[in-house]
């Protein structure tokens, strides 16, 4: 019914078409100029494909003809020579043909690539006497170095480059309309800009599956549909005849959860109701933690509940005591749930603690939306005070604060760090909001109705917008991660591969107890504090070896227990354990004093003595 | 306007025909793989649990002896051949792959005390309670031929143990004294005794082939050099050592099994205290054998269990027992380092895996990679309490469990008493004696 209503929008929404669009592969003669411009722009060229750049750099280095790298040539040459001496003999070593290898040794890996794969910091080696441990540490560090290098090498060979959008001279990218982009790009990419007119049951919430292949739409008035959005193949469509608050895919595209008026329901992709979970009532927002198989729900009654979808058990129900919870996000880096409240605070939750881990006052009005980036570094919030703020959630510091005239109702962050903010019926996409203050949006688009949900599609340059009149799929170049990992989330996987992945993923399901602020803490050495160790010791021994019994003087008769006498007796045993030490230090000090005095005396005597030559002094 | 939008060609990511394998493009970017450590931890936990699930070390039991099995010998050239001598003087040759006895012969009257295969593998020597040393051919006699020793030497006293030189035609026996024999002669070329009435075990060093060590019943371990006329030195311990075994990779080190429930690894240069004391048995340790890698050894005990110790660890990593296995008299670690053979009182020889959870047979490369990976993960997370608890858990028979608990209580009481005595005596009059020093009485040179 609804999905077949797909139409290509022909009218441009924002800005007018000025020039016929140029293809990026055209105008090669202008490339040099553009490159120069790029460098001038400095920070704004985040979207230029980084791999391309590094690849050309690499080529220059290896060819030895890279004019740009000429200055560094000497240093690098020296390094190479050293390495070659160690491994393959000198650079000038002749082979049978009479020529020498101009690039001896293995190829160098660029530093920034290496940095990307760095894990942790190298510690100090244990001292020499612990030679066994030292050996183990050295060997494992060598192995991890090798792995890092190989990963970086592999990274240079990844097949796809990220998308980008650049305007001509004095052309803002935000004035470029979706139609222009759709015209300019190839036909399959252009087909990703489409709109579904579903005016009857809107406004719509949406969710993309983890691989980005499948789209789930939930209309406020009960319309739920899921489809393979690239082939536009409808998987199921139904009306649940109830208010739908939120929809969410579970771990694969076979199951999804719908938060309906009263209860939480689980459906399969044929639209068959599998479970009605009555323990979860009045759910407003949901988040799914894919590696934990946890569905976190926030309800109108102020409860944050976790459902383990692999076993179907409720893990924990936390009463947040913060009223209606309709703002929710999860940190993909550590699995912590962020809740936004009407008093302007954002709270961080784990299933292991009944109190919030962190409470941040972010806005002066209520919080309208929260989003957390993929690396778990930045949090973006928008509030009723029409501000958009960026926080560093490792140190809980505000980084940037923007004022949006209409305020943003929905936020979403893409895999490559693009931020989409919906204000009324306009969706704006910002680039690089955390490092430099942004003045203009990267892209903008006016939807037909007021926006109800935005979501970037993983591994695609697509932003899905659910609004009052249906659903629009926008093309946002540079949003998606170009190279997916086939073993983690493969958009092209077959049914068999999906089944296999499901088994593997279930086997390595992370227990909810392991959710914490720092997910890598598990691999760090647990330096127990002195108190901790002492407590353990007390528990093992059954008594406290360091505890001192308080001296209580025995009661004596005949006036010998007068308070003065008791005090005197107490003094006799006071500091008994330290007396030796005190005596020793006093003795030492006296000895030093004595020596000093003697020395002074001697010096004074030496000074007082008159020599025969003193008579010649003035 | 310059624009590029991600547009993948599905042909690059999907296999062409059903006959191909699936394409799996990888991207190792850490940000695409969140929860790295918790996931690895979960994998390690699963691997540890599976290891315990698959830990089925018992392979087979070889029965056929009609009395307790007293000694065993490995074949130096053939992995599948093994010899065992029993208390009724019978000797059996076993084929381990077929798990059957291939030859039986009545070697001695009374016990077969020791058996050893010559380094070339063509013949073997036995000693018995009938004061004889016999040399036998390894080949089964052909039809009609009688089972006869190649050579018989009549000694003056009972021989208790025999061992053969690694390269030359020289062997050593012990009984009332340690005798070194040339295979060609009927009299010993050298005899050692050092005020000792009897010896119970003698072993050649497999690396420094001229060196010997023997355990004597006066609680001493005596070291010899075959080229010298007198013994090198001896160490006297608190209790008697039953057997000893040289480390095949570290020429200086040997481990002896003691009557006081412990095993001691000594460095032969510094005999005044052992390098390591290996505790865990709850009764006298009767035999010990090193793995050919020299990293681990296995011990057999009177408490009806077998334990595997890493050579530098004070406690065992593994304990094997079955309901029917009685006092284990003799133990051998196979030359491919994969199996353990135990001979016990109730006439059976048992074959065990050295690594309880190991899969036998050929492994596909993927299986091998998976095994290596999970091994590494287990190693990485071995100190986490949950993983440690699971990997250390072993079921023990009730008697052994209660005995070890009792021993622990006794030791603790002794330690407490010593501490109290020290506390209430003049400082310095009660020196602290370490566990290693406690068991050595003296070293004589």
Coordinates of N, CA, C and O in Angstrom, one line a residue, chain A residues 461-599:
Chain A
X461 N 25.8 6.5 2.0 CA 25.8 8.0 2.1 C 24.3 8.4 2.1 O 23.9 9.2 1.2
X462 N 23.6 7.9 3.1 CA 22.2 8.1 3.0 C 21.7 8.5 4.4 O 22.1 8.0 5.4
X463 N 20.8 9.5 4.4 CA 20.1 9.9 5.7 C 18.6 9.7 5.5 O 18.0 10.2 4.6
X464 N 18.1 8.9 6.4 CA 16.6 8.6 6.4 C 15.9 9.6 7.2 O 16.3 9.9 8.4
X465 N 14.9 10.2 6.7 CA 14.1 11.2 7.5 C 12.7 10.7 7.5 O 12.0 10.5 6.5
X466 N 12.2 10.6 8.7 CA 10.8 10.2 8.9 C 10.0 11.5 9.3 O 10.4 12.2 10.2
X467 N 8.9 11.8 8.6 CA 8.2 13.0 8.9 C 6.7 12.8 8.8 O 6.3 11.6 8.6
X468 N 6.0 13.9 8.9 CA 4.5 13.7 9.0 C 3.9 13.2 7.7 O 2.9 12.6 7.7
X469 N 4.6 13.4 6.6 CA 4.0 13.0 5.3 C 4.7 11.7 4.8 O 4.5 11.4 3.6
X470 N 5.4 11.0 5.6 CA 6.0 9.8 5.1 C 7.5 9.7 5.4 O 7.9 10.1 6.5
X471 N 8.2 9.3 4.4 CA 9.7 9.1 4.7 C 10.4 9.6 3.5 O 10.0 9.4 2.3
X472 N 11.6 10.2 3.7 CA 12.5 10.7 2.7 C 13.8 10.1 2.9 O 14.3 10.1 4.0
X473 N 14.4 9.6 1.9 CA 15.8 9.1 1.9 C 16.7 10.1 1.2 O 16.5 10.3 0.0
X474 N 17.5 10.8 2.0 CA 18.4 11.8 1.4 C 19.8 11.3 1.1 O 20.3 10.4 1.8
X475 N 20.4 11.8 0.1 CA 21.8 11.4 -0.2 C 22.7 12.5 0.5 O 22.6 13.6 0.2
X476 N 23.5 12.0 1.4 CA 24.5 12.9 2.0 C 25.9 12.3 1.8 O 26.3 11.4 2.4
X477 N 26.6 12.9 0.8 CA 27.9 12.3 0.4 C 28.8 12.4 1.6 O 28.9 13.5 2.3
X478 N 29.6 11.4 1.8 CA 30.6 11.4 2.9 C 30.0 11.0 4.3 O 30.7 11.2 5.3
X479 N 28.8 10.5 4.3 CA 28.2 10.1 5.6 C 28.7 8.7 6.1 O 29.0 8.5 7.2
X480 N 28.7 7.8 5.1 CA 28.9 6.4 5.5 C 30.3 6.0 5.5 O 31.1 6.5 4.7
X481 N 30.6 4.9 6.2 CA 31.9 4.3 6.2 C 32.0 3.5 4.9 O 31.2 2.7 4.6
X482 N 33.0 3.8 4.1 CA 33.1 3.2 2.8 C 33.4 1.7 2.8 O 32.9 0.9 2.0
X483 N 34.2 1.3 3.8 CA 34.6 -0.1 3.8 C 34.1 -0.9 5.0 O 34.5 -0.6 6.1
X484 N 33.2 -1.8 4.7 CA 32.7 -2.5 5.9 C 33.5 -3.7 6.2 O 34.3 -4.1 5.3
X485 N 33.3 -4.3 7.3 CA 34.0 -5.5 7.7 C 33.1 -6.7 7.5 O 32.0 -6.8 8.1
X486 N 33.5 -7.6 6.6 CA 32.6 -8.7 6.3 C 32.2 -9.6 7.4 O 31.1 -10.3 7.4
X487 N 33.0 -9.7 8.4 CA 32.7 -10.6 9.6 C 31.8 -9.9 10.6 O 31.3 -10.5 11.5
X488 N 31.7 -8.6 10.5 CA 31.0 -7.8 11.5 C 29.6 -7.4 11.0 O 28.6 -7.8 11.6
X489 N 29.5 -6.7 10.0 CA 28.2 -6.3 9.4 C 28.4 -6.2 7.9 O 29.0 -5.3 7.4
X490 N 27.9 -7.2 7.3 CA 28.1 -7.3 5.8 C 26.8 -7.1 5.1 O 25.9 -7.9 5.2
X491 N 26.7 -6.0 4.4 CA 25.4 -5.7 3.7 C 25.1 -6.7 2.6 O 23.9 -6.8 2.3
X492 N 26.1 -7.3 2.1 CA 25.8 -8.3 1.0 C 25.8 -9.7 1.4 O 26.0 -10.6 0.6
X493 N 25.6 -10.0 2.7 CA 25.7 -11.3 3.2 C 24.5 -12.1 2.7 O 23.4 -11.6 2.6
X494 N 24.7 -13.4 2.5 CA 23.7 -14.3 2.2 C 23.0 -14.8 3.4 O 23.4 -14.6 4.5
X495 N 21.9 -15.6 3.2 CA 21.1 -16.1 4.4 C 22.0 -17.0 5.2 O 22.0 -17.0 6.4
X496 N 22.8 -17.8 4.5 CA 23.7 -18.7 5.2 C 24.7 -18.0 6.0 O 25.0 -18.3 7.2
X497 N 25.3 -17.0 5.4 CA 26.3 -16.2 6.1 C 25.7 -15.5 7.3 O 26.3 -15.4 8.4
X498 N 24.4 -15.0 7.2 CA 23.8 -14.4 8.3 C 23.6 -15.4 9.5 O 23.8 -15.1 10.6
X499 N 23.2 -16.6 9.1 CA 23.0 -17.6 10.1 C 24.3 -17.9 10.9 O 24.3 -17.9 12.1
X500 N 25.3 -18.0 10.1 CA 26.6 -18.3 10.7 C 27.1 -17.1 11.6 O 27.5 -17.3 12.8
X501 N 26.9 -15.9 11.1 CA 27.2 -14.8 11.9 C 26.4 -14.7 13.2 O 26.9 -14.4 14.3
X502 N 25.1 -15.1 13.1 CA 24.3 -15.1 14.3 C 24.8 -16.0 15.4 O 24.8 -15.6 16.6
X503 N 25.2 -17.2 14.9 CA 25.7 -18.2 15.9 C 27.0 -17.6 16.6 O 27.1 -17.6 17.8
X504 N 27.9 -17.1 15.8 CA 29.1 -16.6 16.3 C 28.9 -15.4 17.2 O 29.4 -15.3 18.3
X505 N 27.9 -14.5 16.8 CA 27.7 -13.3 17.6 C 27.0 -13.8 19.0 O 27.4 -13.2 20.0
X506 N 26.2 -14.8 18.9 CA 25.6 -15.2 20.2 C 26.6 -15.8 21.1 O 26.5 -15.7 22.3
X507 N 27.6 -16.5 20.5 CA 28.6 -17.2 21.3 C 29.4 -16.1 22.0 O 29.9 -16.4 23.2
X508 N 29.6 -15.0 21.4 CA 30.5 -14.0 22.1 C 29.6 -12.8 22.6 O 30.1 -11.7 22.6
X509 N 28.4 -13.2 23.0 CA 27.6 -12.1 23.6 C 28.3 -11.6 24.9 O 28.7 -12.4 25.7
X510 N 28.4 -10.3 25.0 CA 29.0 -9.8 26.2 C 28.0 -9.7 27.3 O 26.8 -9.3 27.1
X511 N 28.4 -10.1 28.5 CA 27.4 -10.1 29.6 C 27.2 -8.7 30.0 O 28.1 -7.8 30.0
X512 N 25.9 -8.4 30.5 CA 25.6 -7.0 30.9 C 26.5 -6.5 32.0 O 26.7 -5.3 32.1
X513 N 27.1 -7.4 32.8 CA 27.9 -6.9 33.9 C 29.2 -6.2 33.4 O 29.8 -5.5 34.2
X514 N 29.5 -6.5 32.2 CA 30.8 -5.9 31.7 C 30.6 -4.5 31.1 O 31.6 -3.9 30.6
X515 N 29.4 -4.0 31.1 CA 29.2 -2.6 30.6 C 29.8 -1.7 31.7 O 29.4 -1.7 32.8
X516 N 30.6 -0.8 31.2 CA 31.2 0.2 32.1 C 31.7 1.4 31.3 O 31.7 1.3 30.0
X517 N 32.2 2.4 31.9 CA 32.6 3.6 31.2 C 33.8 3.3 30.3 O 33.9 3.8 29.2
X518 N 34.7 2.4 30.7 CA 35.9 2.1 29.9 C 35.9 0.6 29.5 O 36.1 -0.2 30.4
X519 N 35.5 0.3 28.3 CA 35.4 -1.1 27.9 C 36.8 -1.8 27.9 O 36.8 -3.0 27.9
X520 N 37.9 -1.1 27.8 CA 39.2 -1.8 27.7 C 39.7 -2.0 29.1 O 40.8 -2.5 29.2
X521 N 39.0 -1.7 30.1 CA 39.5 -1.8 31.5 C 39.8 -3.3 31.8 O 40.7 -3.6 32.6
X522 N 39.0 -4.2 31.2 CA 39.2 -5.6 31.4 C 40.6 -6.1 31.1 O 41.0 -7.1 31.7
X523 N 41.3 -5.4 30.2 CA 42.6 -6.0 29.9 C 43.7 -5.3 30.6 O 44.9 -5.5 30.4
X524 N 43.3 -4.4 31.6 CA 44.4 -3.7 32.3 C 44.7 -4.4 33.6 O 43.8 -5.1 34.2
X525 N 45.9 -4.2 34.1 CA 46.3 -4.8 35.4 C 45.5 -4.2 36.5 O 45.4 -3.0 36.6
X526 N 45.0 -5.0 37.4 CA 44.2 -4.5 38.5 C 45.1 -4.3 39.7 O 45.5 -5.2 40.4
X527 N 45.6 -3.0 39.8 CA 46.5 -2.7 40.9 C 45.6 -2.5 42.1 O 44.9 -1.5 42.3
X528 N 45.5 -3.5 43.0 CA 44.7 -3.3 44.2 C 45.3 -2.3 45.1 O 46.5 -2.3 45.3
X529 N 44.5 -1.6 45.8 CA 45.1 -0.6 46.7 C 45.5 -1.3 47.9 O 45.2 -2.5 48.2
X530 N 46.3 -0.5 48.7 CA 46.8 -1.1 50.0 C 45.6 -1.5 50.9 O 45.6 -2.6 51.5
X531 N 44.6 -0.7 50.9 CA 43.4 -0.9 51.7 C 42.8 -2.3 51.3 O 42.4 -3.1 52.2
X532 N 42.7 -2.4 50.0 CA 42.0 -3.6 49.5 C 42.8 -4.8 49.9 O 42.2 -5.8 50.4
X533 N 44.1 -4.8 49.8 CA 44.9 -5.9 50.1 C 44.8 -6.2 51.6 O 44.8 -7.4 52.0
X534 N 44.8 -5.1 52.4 CA 44.7 -5.3 53.8 C 43.4 -6.0 54.2 O 43.4 -6.9 55.0
X535 N 42.3 -5.5 53.5 CA 41.0 -6.1 53.8 C 41.0 -7.6 53.5 O 40.5 -8.4 54.3
X536 N 41.6 -8.0 52.3 CA 41.7 -9.4 52.0 C 42.5 -10.2 53.0 O 42.1 -11.3 53.4
X537 N 43.5 -9.6 53.5 CA 44.4 -10.2 54.5 C 43.6 -10.5 55.7 O 43.6 -11.6 56.3
X538 N 42.8 -9.5 56.1 CA 42.0 -9.6 57.3 C 41.0 -10.7 57.2 O 40.8 -11.5 58.1
X539 N 40.4 -10.8 56.0 CA 39.4 -11.8 55.7 C 40.1 -13.2 55.8 O 39.5 -14.1 56.3
X540 N 41.3 -13.3 55.2 CA 41.9 -14.6 55.2 C 42.3 -15.0 56.7 O 42.1 -16.2 57.1
X541 N 42.9 -14.1 57.4 CA 43.4 -14.4 58.7 C 42.3 -14.5 59.7 O 42.4 -15.2 60.7
X542 N 41.2 -13.8 59.5 CA 40.2 -13.8 60.5 C 40.3 -12.8 61.6 O 39.5 -12.7 62.4
X543 N 41.4 -12.0 61.5 CA 41.6 -10.9 62.5 C 42.5 -9.9 61.8 O 43.1 -10.2 60.8
X544 N 42.5 -8.7 62.4 CA 43.3 -7.7 61.8 C 44.7 -7.6 62.5 O 44.8 -7.3 63.7
X545 N 45.7 -8.0 61.8 CA 47.0 -8.1 62.4 C 47.6 -6.7 62.8 O 48.4 -6.6 63.6
X546 N 47.0 -5.7 62.2 CA 47.6 -4.3 62.5 C 46.7 -3.6 63.5 O 47.1 -2.5 63.9
X547 N 45.6 -4.2 63.8 CA 44.8 -3.5 64.8 C 45.4 -3.4 66.2 O 46.1 -4.4 66.6
X548 N 45.3 -2.2 66.8 CA 45.9 -2.1 68.1 C 44.8 -2.1 69.1 O 43.8 -1.4 69.0
X549 N 45.0 -2.9 70.1 CA 44.0 -3.0 71.2 C 44.2 -1.7 72.1 O 45.4 -1.4 72.4
X550 N 43.1 -1.1 72.4 CA 43.2 0.0 73.3 C 43.6 -0.4 74.7 O 43.0 -1.4 75.2
X551 N 44.5 0.3 75.3 CA 44.8 -0.1 76.7 C 43.8 0.4 77.7 O 43.6 1.6 77.7
X552 N 43.2 -0.5 78.4 CA 42.3 -0.1 79.5 C 42.9 -0.5 80.8 O 43.1 -1.7 81.1
X553 N 43.3 0.4 81.6 CA 44.0 0.1 82.9 C 43.0 -0.7 83.8 O 41.8 -0.4 83.8
X554 N 43.6 -1.6 84.5 CA 42.8 -2.4 85.4 C 42.4 -1.6 86.6 O 43.1 -0.7 87.0
X555 N 41.2 -2.0 87.1 CA 40.7 -1.2 88.2 C 41.4 -1.7 89.5 O 41.5 -2.9 89.8
X556 N 42.0 -0.7 90.2 CA 42.7 -1.1 91.4 C 42.0 -0.3 92.6 O 41.5 0.7 92.4
X557 N 42.1 -0.9 93.7 CA 41.4 -0.4 94.9 C 42.3 0.5 95.6 O 43.5 0.8 95.3
X558 N 41.8 0.9 96.7 CA 42.6 1.8 97.7 C 43.1 3.0 97.1 O 44.3 3.4 97.2
X559 N 42.3 3.7 96.3 CA 42.7 5.0 95.7 C 43.7 5.0 94.7 O 44.2 6.0 94.3
X560 N 44.0 3.8 94.2 CA 45.0 3.7 93.1 C 44.4 3.8 91.7 O 45.1 3.8 90.8
X561 N 43.1 4.0 91.7 CA 42.4 4.2 90.4 C 41.9 5.6 90.3 O 40.9 5.8 89.6
X562 N 42.5 6.5 91.0 CA 42.0 7.9 90.8 C 42.4 8.3 89.4 O 43.3 7.7 88.7
X563 N 41.7 9.3 88.8 CA 41.9 9.6 87.4 C 43.3 10.0 87.1 O 43.9 9.7 86.1
X564 N 44.0 10.6 88.0 CA 45.4 11.0 87.9 C 46.3 9.8 87.7 O 47.1 9.7 86.8
X565 N 46.0 8.8 88.6 CA 46.8 7.6 88.6 C 46.6 6.8 87.3 O 47.5 6.3 86.7
X566 N 45.3 6.8 86.9 CA 45.0 6.0 85.7 C 45.7 6.7 84.5 O 46.3 6.0 83.7
X567 N 45.7 8.0 84.4 CA 46.4 8.7 83.4 C 47.9 8.4 83.4 O 48.5 8.1 82.3
X568 N 48.4 8.3 84.5 CA 49.9 8.0 84.7 C 50.2 6.6 84.2 O 51.1 6.4 83.4
X569 N 49.3 5.7 84.6 CA 49.5 4.3 84.1 C 49.4 4.2 82.6 O 50.1 3.4 81.9
X570 N 48.4 5.0 82.1 CA 48.2 5.0 80.6 C 49.5 5.5 79.9 O 49.9 5.0 78.9
X571 N 50.1 6.5 80.5 CA 51.3 7.1 79.9 C 52.5 6.1 79.9 O 53.3 6.1 79.0
X572 N 52.4 5.2 80.9 CA 53.5 4.2 80.9 C 53.6 3.3 79.7 O 54.6 2.9 79.3
X573 N 52.4 3.0 79.2 CA 52.3 2.1 78.0 C 52.1 2.9 76.7 O 52.1 2.3 75.6
X574 N 52.0 4.2 76.8 CA 51.7 4.9 75.5 C 52.9 4.8 74.6 O 54.0 4.9 75.0
X575 N 52.6 4.7 73.3 CA 53.6 4.6 72.2 C 54.7 3.6 72.5 O 55.8 3.8 72.2
X576 N 54.3 2.5 73.2 CA 55.3 1.5 73.5 C 56.0 0.9 72.3 O 57.2 0.6 72.3
X577 N 55.2 0.7 71.2 CA 55.7 0.1 70.0 C 56.7 1.0 69.3 O 57.6 0.6 68.6
X578 N 56.5 2.3 69.6 CA 57.4 3.3 68.8 C 58.6 3.7 69.7 O 59.4 4.5 69.2
X579 N 58.6 3.3 70.9 CA 59.7 3.8 71.8 C 61.1 3.6 71.3 O 61.9 4.4 71.3
X580 N 61.3 2.3 70.8 CA 62.6 2.0 70.3 C 63.0 2.9 69.2 O 64.1 3.4 69.2
X581 N 62.1 3.1 68.3 CA 62.4 4.0 67.2 C 62.7 5.4 67.6 O 63.7 6.0 67.2
X582 N 61.8 5.9 68.5 CA 62.0 7.2 69.0 C 63.4 7.4 69.7 O 64.2 8.3 69.4
X583 N 63.7 6.4 70.5 CA 65.0 6.4 71.2 C 66.1 6.4 70.3 O 67.1 7.2 70.4
X584 N 66.0 5.6 69.3 CA 67.1 5.5 68.3 C 67.3 6.9 67.5 O 68.4 7.3 67.4
X585 N 66.1 7.4 67.1 CA 66.3 8.7 66.4 C 66.8 9.8 67.3 O 67.6 10.6 66.9
X586 N 66.4 9.8 68.6 CA 66.9 10.8 69.5 C 68.4 10.6 69.6 O 69.2 11.6 69.6
X587 N 68.8 9.4 69.8 CA 70.3 9.1 70.0 C 71.0 9.6 68.7 O 72.1 10.2 68.8
X588 N 70.5 9.2 67.6 CA 71.1 9.6 66.3 C 71.3 11.1 66.3 O 72.4 11.7 65.9
X589 N 70.2 11.8 66.6 CA 70.2 13.2 66.5 C 71.3 13.8 67.4 O 72.0 14.7 67.1
X590 N 71.3 13.3 68.6 CA 72.3 13.8 69.6 C 73.7 13.6 69.1 O 74.6 14.4 69.3
X591 N 73.9 12.4 68.5 CA 75.2 12.1 68.0 C 75.6 13.1 66.9 O 76.7 13.6 67.0
X592 N 74.7 13.3 66.0 CA 75.0 14.3 65.0 C 75.3 15.7 65.6 O 76.3 16.3 65.2
X593 N 74.5 16.1 66.5 CA 74.7 17.4 67.2 C 76.1 17.5 67.8 O 76.8 18.5 67.6
X594 N 76.4 16.4 68.5 CA 77.7 16.3 69.2 C 78.8 16.5 68.2 O 79.8 17.3 68.4
X595 N 78.7 15.7 67.1 CA 79.8 15.8 66.1 C 79.9 17.2 65.5 O 81.0 17.7 65.3
X596 N 78.7 17.8 65.3 CA 78.7 19.1 64.7 C 79.4 20.1 65.6 O 80.3 20.9 65.2
X597 N 79.1 20.0 66.9 CA 79.6 20.9 67.9 C 81.2 20.7 67.9 O 81.9 21.7 68.0
X598 N 81.6 19.5 67.9 CA 83.0 19.3 68.0 C 83.8 19.9 66.8 O 84.8 20.5 66.9
X599 N 83.1 19.7 65.6 CA 83.7 20.2 64.4 C 83.8 21.7 64.5 O 84.9 22.3 64.2

